Tab-separated table of C-alpha atoms in Angstrom:
chain	number	residue	atom	x	y	z
N	1	MET	CA	0.000	0.000	0.000
N	2	THR	CA	1.079	3.553	-0.619
N	3	ARG	CA	2.099	5.436	2.466
N	4	PHE	CA	0.368	8.807	2.544
N	5	HIS	CA	2.522	11.798	3.304
N	6	THR	CA	2.458	15.561	3.296
N	7	ALA	CA	3.436	17.234	0.043
N	8	PRO	CA	6.176	19.668	1.161
N	9	THR	CA	5.888	23.339	0.301
N	10	LEU	CA	8.240	26.269	0.600
N	11	LEU	CA	6.146	28.177	3.127
N	12	THR	CA	8.817	28.755	5.747
N	13	GLY	CA	10.675	31.710	7.180
N	14	LEU	CA	13.924	33.571	7.364
N	15	LEU	CA	15.983	33.358	10.512
N	16	LEU	CA	15.631	36.550	12.502
N	17	ALA	CA	18.467	38.378	14.207
N	18	GLY	CA	20.345	37.254	17.290
N	19	LEU	CA	22.723	34.441	16.271
N	20	THR	CA	25.781	35.013	18.430
N	21	LEU	CA	28.499	32.428	18.960
N	22	ALA	CA	30.922	32.370	21.869
N	23	ASP	CA	33.959	34.539	21.231
N	24	ALA	CA	36.459	32.498	23.213
N	25	PRO	CA	38.639	30.303	20.982
N	26	ALA	CA	38.295	26.575	21.609
N	27	ALA	CA	35.306	27.248	23.884
N	28	ARG	CA	32.087	25.374	23.360
N	29	ALA	CA	29.861	27.516	21.185
N	30	LYS	CA	26.597	28.713	22.685
N	31	ASP	CA	23.375	27.042	21.678
N	32	VAL	CA	21.520	29.060	19.056
N	33	ASP	CA	17.757	29.511	18.747
N	34	LEU	CA	17.118	29.287	15.025
N	35	LEU	CA	13.477	30.401	15.162
N	36	ALA	CA	12.039	33.740	16.170
N	37	PRO	CA	9.562	33.442	19.056
N	38	HIS	CA	6.059	32.967	17.653
N	39	TRP	CA	3.912	35.944	18.590
N	40	ASP	CA	2.267	37.645	15.603
N	41	PHE	CA	1.108	35.608	12.598
N	42	SER	CA	0.120	36.271	9.014
N	43	LEU	CA	-2.304	34.175	6.978
N	44	ARG	CA	-0.949	33.122	3.586
N	45	GLU	CA	-2.829	32.277	0.402
N	46	SER	CA	-3.640	28.587	0.063
N	47	PRO	CA	-3.084	27.420	-3.558
N	48	ASP	CA	-0.448	24.670	-3.774
N	49	PRO	CA	1.875	25.097	-5.545
N	50	PRO	CA	2.010	28.770	-4.600
N	51	ALA	CA	2.802	31.617	-6.959
N	52	ALA	CA	6.384	31.951	-8.131
N	53	ASP	CA	7.091	34.673	-5.557
N	54	GLY	CA	5.620	32.585	-2.732
N	55	PRO	CA	2.228	32.578	-1.020
N	56	ALA	CA	1.095	36.151	-0.386
N	57	ALA	CA	-0.135	37.325	3.004
N	58	TYR	CA	-3.764	38.477	3.085
N	59	ALA	CA	-4.281	39.045	6.826
N	60	SER	CA	-2.215	39.267	10.021
N	61	THR	CA	-2.494	39.797	13.750
N	62	ALA	CA	-0.142	42.798	13.414
N	63	PRO	CA	2.189	44.363	10.827
N	64	GLY	CA	5.583	42.687	10.558
N	65	ALA	CA	4.341	39.283	11.717
N	66	THR	CA	7.253	36.917	12.334
N	67	TRP	CA	5.318	33.686	11.673
N	68	ASN	CA	3.031	32.454	8.906
N	69	LEU	CA	-0.011	30.168	8.814
N	70	VAL	CA	-1.361	28.422	5.748
N	71	ALA	CA	-4.049	25.817	5.030
N	72	TRP	CA	-2.964	24.370	1.685
N	73	ASN	CA	-5.771	23.825	-0.867
N	74	ILE	CA	-8.386	24.147	1.831
N	75	PRO	CA	-11.856	22.936	0.732
N	76	GLY	CA	-14.960	25.012	1.365
N	77	GLY	CA	-13.262	28.415	1.451
N	78	ASP	CA	-10.053	29.885	2.873
N	79	LEU	CA	-9.422	30.827	6.474
N	80	SER	CA	-11.083	34.157	7.269
N	81	PRO	CA	-9.182	37.307	8.299
N	82	PHE	CA	-8.550	37.398	12.039
N	83	THR	CA	-11.112	38.611	14.527
N	84	ARG	CA	-9.727	40.031	17.778
N	85	ARG	CA	-11.008	40.056	21.326
N	86	THR	CA	-9.279	41.156	24.531
N	87	SER	CA	-10.078	40.188	28.106
N	88	GLY	CA	-7.830	41.470	30.867
N	89	ASN	CA	-4.235	40.695	29.958
N	90	VAL	CA	-5.090	38.206	27.206
N	91	THR	CA	-5.723	38.931	23.515
N	92	VAL	CA	-7.174	36.222	21.279
N	93	PHE	CA	-7.160	36.222	17.470
N	94	SER	CA	-9.404	33.765	15.618
N	95	SER	CA	-9.665	32.701	11.989
N	96	THR	CA	-12.215	30.155	10.778
N	97	ALA	CA	-13.296	28.172	7.727
N	98	LYS	CA	-15.508	25.143	7.121
N	99	GLU	CA	-12.601	22.702	7.258
N	100	ALA	CA	-10.156	24.414	9.607
N	101	SER	CA	-9.681	27.091	12.226
N	102	VAL	CA	-6.805	28.878	13.923
N	103	THR	CA	-6.658	30.578	17.327
N	104	ILE	CA	-3.741	32.751	18.508
N	105	THR	CA	-3.579	33.592	22.228
N	106	GLN	CA	-1.236	36.349	23.422
N	107	ALA	CA	-0.870	36.759	27.186
N	108	LYS	CA	0.755	39.872	28.590
N	109	GLY	CA	4.253	39.085	29.867
N	110	ALA	CA	4.581	35.886	27.831
N	111	THR	CA	7.468	35.496	25.388
N	112	ARG	CA	5.489	33.359	22.927
N	113	ALA	CA	1.897	33.198	21.816
N	114	THR	CA	0.006	29.913	21.912
N	115	TYR	CA	-1.472	28.820	18.595
N	116	LYS	CA	-4.190	26.221	18.154
N	117	LEU	CA	-4.821	24.477	14.836
N	118	ILE	CA	-8.056	22.552	14.190
N	119	GLN	CA	-9.071	20.464	11.176
N	120	ASP	CA	-12.397	18.722	10.531
N	121	GLY	CA	-12.494	16.092	7.802
N	122	THR	CA	-16.288	16.355	7.458
N	123	VAL	CA	-15.971	18.636	4.407
N	124	LEU	CA	-12.761	17.020	3.124
N	125	PRO	CA	-13.800	15.185	-0.055
N	126	CYS	CA	-13.089	11.650	-1.172
N	127	GLN	CA	-12.150	11.809	-4.845
N	128	GLY	CA	-12.919	9.531	-7.771
N	129	PRO	CA	-14.565	6.115	-7.977
N	130	ASP	CA	-11.943	4.589	-5.672
N	131	ARG	CA	-12.761	7.149	-2.922
N	132	GLN	CA	-9.195	8.395	-2.553
N	133	PRO	CA	-8.847	11.104	0.121
N	134	ARG	CA	-7.876	14.690	-0.417
N	135	GLU	CA	-4.950	15.807	1.708
N	136	SER	CA	-5.394	18.780	4.026
N	137	ASP	CA	-2.368	20.540	5.533
N	138	LEU	CA	-2.396	23.257	8.207
N	139	PHE	CA	1.113	24.561	8.924
N	140	ALA	CA	2.912	27.304	10.842
N	141	SER	CA	6.379	28.552	9.912
N	142	PRO	CA	8.676	31.486	10.710
N	143	SER	CA	8.703	34.368	8.237
N	144	GLY	CA	11.350	36.883	7.259
N	145	LYS	CA	10.930	40.060	9.252
N	146	ALA	CA	13.760	41.828	7.442
N	147	LYS	CA	12.127	41.507	4.000
N	148	PRO	CA	8.650	42.017	2.570
N	149	PRO	CA	6.596	38.821	2.785
N	150	HIS	CA	6.850	38.035	-0.921
N	151	GLU	CA	10.659	38.020	-0.650
N	152	SER	CA	10.822	35.738	2.378
N	153	ALA	CA	12.853	32.732	1.286
N	154	GLY	CA	12.633	30.942	4.611
N	155	LEU	CA	16.364	30.406	5.095
N	156	LEU	CA	17.536	29.943	8.677
N	157	ALA	CA	20.710	31.986	9.208
N	158	ASP	CA	21.093	32.107	5.412
N	159	GLY	CA	22.187	28.473	5.410
N	160	LYS	CA	24.928	29.200	7.938
N	161	TYR	CA	25.016	25.761	9.543
N	162	ALA	CA	26.006	22.580	7.746
N	163	LEU	CA	25.103	19.396	9.601
N	164	THR	CA	28.780	18.704	10.250
N	165	ASP	CA	29.084	22.100	11.996
N	166	LEU	CA	26.822	20.860	14.795
N	167	ASP	CA	27.011	18.578	17.809
N	168	HIS	CA	23.202	18.603	18.207
N	169	LEU	CA	20.082	19.945	16.540
N	170	PHE	CA	17.179	19.957	18.996
N	171	SER	CA	13.548	20.249	18.068
N	172	ASP	CA	11.650	21.394	21.158
N	173	ALA	CA	7.866	21.662	20.962
N	174	ASP	CA	5.397	21.999	23.821
N	175	VAL	CA	2.267	20.608	22.200
N	176	ARG	CA	-1.132	19.173	23.127
N	177	ILE	CA	-3.230	17.137	20.698
N	178	LYS	CA	-6.799	15.868	20.514
N	179	TYR	CA	-8.274	13.741	17.764
N	180	GLY	CA	-11.277	11.637	16.829
N	181	ASN	CA	-13.554	10.547	13.981
N	182	VAL	CA	-16.045	12.729	12.126
N	183	LYS	CA	-19.671	12.318	13.194
N	184	SER	CA	-20.756	11.017	9.797
N	185	ALA	CA	-18.107	9.141	7.799
N	186	LYS	CA	-17.992	9.550	4.012
N	187	GLY	CA	-16.285	6.207	3.463
N	188	CYS	CA	-12.888	7.345	2.192
N	189	ALA	CA	-10.344	4.724	1.152
N	190	VAL	CA	-7.920	6.252	3.652
N	191	SER	CA	-8.496	8.073	6.955
N	192	GLN	CA	-5.378	9.074	8.860
N	193	GLY	CA	-3.311	12.030	9.983
N	194	GLY	CA	-1.152	13.480	12.693
N	195	PRO	CA	0.852	16.421	14.024
N	196	LEU	CA	4.395	16.902	12.764
N	197	ILE	CA	7.496	19.059	12.756
N	198	SER	CA	9.648	19.464	9.672
N	199	VAL	CA	13.154	20.689	8.923
N	200	VAL	CA	14.131	21.304	5.317
N	201	LEU	CA	17.772	20.970	4.316
N	202	ASN	CA	19.395	22.701	1.346
N	203	ASN	CA	22.463	21.445	-0.521
N	204	PRO	CA	24.228	24.244	-2.447
N	205	THR	CA	26.833	21.786	-3.772
N	206	SER	CA	24.457	19.386	-5.521
N	207	HIS	CA	21.557	21.879	-5.682
N	208	GLN	CA	19.248	19.459	-3.891
N	209	THR	CA	16.597	19.788	-1.181
N	210	LEU	CA	15.566	17.336	1.543
N	211	PHE	CA	12.279	17.556	3.452
N	212	TYR	CA	12.546	15.800	6.831
N	213	GLN	CA	9.185	15.275	8.542
N	214	LEU	CA	8.877	13.898	12.059
N	215	ALA	CA	5.470	12.449	12.969
N	216	LEU	CA	4.501	13.166	16.596
N	217	ALA	CA	1.450	10.864	16.427
N	218	MET	CA	-0.169	8.440	14.007
N	219	ILE	CA	-3.972	8.688	13.869
N	220	CYS	CA	-6.020	5.986	12.172
N	221	GLY	CA	-9.664	6.720	11.368
N	222	PRO	CA	-12.440	4.611	9.833
N	223	GLN	CA	-11.288	2.989	6.575
N	224	PRO	CA	-11.382	-0.351	4.753
N	225	GLU	CA	-10.086	-3.309	6.753
N	226	ASP	CA	-6.838	-3.858	4.819
N	227	ARG	CA	-5.980	-0.154	4.964
N	228	GLN	CA	-6.868	-0.101	8.657
N	229	ARG	CA	-4.334	-2.860	9.308
N	230	PHE	CA	-1.700	-0.942	7.361
N	231	CYS	CA	-2.350	2.242	9.345
N	232	ASN	CA	-2.295	0.357	12.642
N	233	ASP	CA	1.057	-1.165	11.674
N	234	MET	CA	2.475	2.330	11.114
N	235	ALA	CA	1.199	3.326	14.559
N	236	THR	CA	2.494	0.261	16.414
N	237	LYS	CA	5.610	-0.520	14.351
N	238	PRO	CA	6.737	2.890	13.080
N	239	GLY	CA	9.492	3.246	10.531
N	240	THR	CA	10.966	5.679	8.036
N	241	ASN	CA	9.947	6.170	4.437
N	242	TYR	CA	11.506	8.161	1.590
N	243	PHE	CA	8.281	9.441	0.030
N	244	PHE	CA	10.166	11.475	-2.599
N	245	THR	CA	13.132	9.625	-4.117
N	246	LYS	CA	14.029	12.375	-6.584
N	247	ASP	CA	14.878	16.013	-5.946
N	248	PRO	CA	13.278	17.517	-3.934
N	249	PHE	CA	13.738	14.479	-1.686
N	250	GLY	CA	11.436	13.790	1.238
N	251	VAL	CA	11.535	11.397	4.172
N	252	ASP	CA	9.046	10.590	6.942
N	253	ASP	CA	10.357	9.752	10.409
N	254	SER	CA	8.524	8.735	13.597
N	255	LEU	CA	8.863	9.970	17.175
N	256	PRO	CA	9.276	6.452	18.687
N	257	LEU	CA	12.441	6.014	16.603
N	258	LEU	CA	13.887	8.948	18.565
N	259	GLY	CA	13.099	7.304	21.902
N	260	GLN	CA	9.688	8.792	22.760
N	261	PRO	CA	6.206	7.300	22.331
N	262	PHE	CA	3.660	8.867	20.015
N	263	LEU	CA	1.438	11.517	21.569
N	264	LYS	CA	-2.031	10.305	22.571
N	265	SER	CA	-5.300	12.171	22.284
N	266	GLY	CA	-5.673	14.600	25.180
N	267	GLU	CA	-1.960	14.487	26.021
N	268	ARG	CA	0.249	17.526	26.365
N	269	ARG	CA	4.012	17.058	26.292
N	270	ASP	CA	7.237	18.997	25.841
N	271	VAL	CA	8.694	16.975	22.965
N	272	ARG	CA	12.435	17.638	22.900
N	273	VAL	CA	14.500	15.448	20.593
N	274	ASP	CA	17.907	15.665	18.945
N	275	ILE	CA	17.175	15.170	15.252
N	276	LEU	CA	20.804	15.466	14.110
N	277	PRO	CA	21.633	11.729	14.467
N	278	ARG	CA	18.498	10.878	12.493
N	279	LEU	CA	19.371	13.319	9.717
N	280	LEU	CA	22.892	11.907	9.441
N	281	LYS	CA	21.558	8.344	9.346
N	282	LEU	CA	18.893	9.076	6.762
N	283	ILE	CA	21.330	10.934	4.522
N	284	ALA	CA	23.735	7.989	4.717
N	285	GLU	CA	20.859	5.699	3.668
N	286	ALA	CA	19.557	8.051	0.991
N	287	PRO	CA	18.146	6.844	-2.331
N	288	ALA	CA	20.283	6.767	-5.450
N	289	GLY	CA	21.016	10.202	-6.837
N	290	MET	CA	20.893	12.027	-3.515
N	291	ASP	CA	24.105	13.516	-2.116
N	292	LYS	CA	25.192	11.411	0.868
N	293	ARG	CA	27.873	13.820	2.111
N	294	PRO	CA	26.509	15.452	5.293
N	295	GLU	CA	28.953	18.357	5.067
N	296	ASN	CA	27.070	19.549	1.980
N	297	TRP	CA	23.662	19.727	3.681
N	298	ARG	CA	22.651	22.961	5.427
N	299	ILE	CA	19.687	23.863	7.619
N	300	GLY	CA	17.170	25.752	5.523
N	301	HIS	CA	13.500	25.818	6.489
N	302	TYR	CA	11.204	24.819	9.350
N	303	TYR	CA	7.479	24.276	9.720
N	304	ASN	CA	5.131	22.459	12.068
N	305	GLY	CA	1.446	21.718	12.303
N	306	GLN	CA	-0.759	18.891	11.137
N	307	HIS	CA	-2.192	17.012	8.173
N	308	ILE	CA	-5.251	14.821	7.701
N	309	TRP	CA	-6.919	12.626	5.113
N	310	GLY	CA	-10.466	11.282	5.170
N	311	ASP	CA	-12.851	11.028	8.097
N	312	ILE	CA	-10.953	12.305	11.144
N	313	THR	CA	-10.713	15.468	13.230
N	314	LEU	CA	-7.464	16.786	14.685
N	315	GLU	CA	-6.514	19.612	17.018
N	316	SER	CA	-3.003	20.623	18.032
N	317	GLU	CA	-2.068	23.420	20.427
N	318	TRP	CA	1.517	24.701	20.355
N	319	THR	CA	2.724	26.611	23.400
N	320	SER	CA	6.334	26.644	22.281
N	321	ALA	CA	8.091	25.629	19.064
N	322	ARG	CA	11.875	25.933	18.864
N	323	LEU	CA	14.753	24.652	16.760
N	324	ILE	CA	18.038	24.851	18.674
N	325	ALA	CA	21.470	24.354	17.138
N	326	SER	CA	24.510	23.343	19.208
N	327	PRO	CA	27.534	24.372	17.114
N	328	LYS	CA	30.777	22.498	17.559
N	329	ALA	CA	33.571	24.125	19.541
N	330	GLU	CA	35.609	26.586	17.507
N	331	SER	CA	39.243	25.676	16.934
N	332	GLY	CA	42.155	28.005	17.227
N	333	GLY	CA	44.849	29.148	19.615
N	334	PRO	CA	44.838	31.947	22.176
């Protein structure tokens, strides 16, 4: 059976200012936050693939938003412009559509806003006589504050860090999820989904791209018996899968392979994992035609969020989302 995956896009953001390494020679370099704190968000246009100059912003919680939100190819109408309400020290921005909704909560004194993503497969169609599902993606990513939105290329530190420059690359996400089945199933051939984080690597030597996606949960909804068994196997015996074997390359990974169990419905957890060993392993095992030299691969983009197919509902709430690089100690004499 075909393993369903998220079609990667280039909706991601530029690294913002503040990357300072330790000055002392031979000292261990300081850890570096590669993502700006998520506070204000813009909504981006949904057609996939986007226009040549990237998905344009059509609404935001404030000018100069440092993060983006997009619901790719959303059925039943795009997310609405934000509505705002304030109560005491808390401001809440909401955006809704038939298939998805977004809520941004900003609390006075907090360093990051909380963002909640909700998808409802009720209006997500099954296509064709074989009832194949339509994919629905709802993603957040950092944007480039220093450039107008249409120029935001999504590079983190302008590709400063090659994988071999690092001792660790931590993904740290404080996230809560909740999922279930739609009230009235349409009978899609596939019903599944889950929350994820993704890091996109660029290779300026071979001019290649690698999308790395880490599943934080595997959700199996109502579907035919053989497909149900396949989905359950992915949930109970997770593995990796190169879903794109030509440039741009793409690989799915699973949280249990990094030493933590999948998130369960209703659970909130600070998921902190070092993805560098996984990236090095997966590059070494790459399909034919992909550059297997880790020194040529540089950190490029980041996004997180969720994707669904078929007859399920999914909610994820992100209190914190960080990507933290631990550069190797600098060499040199006194």
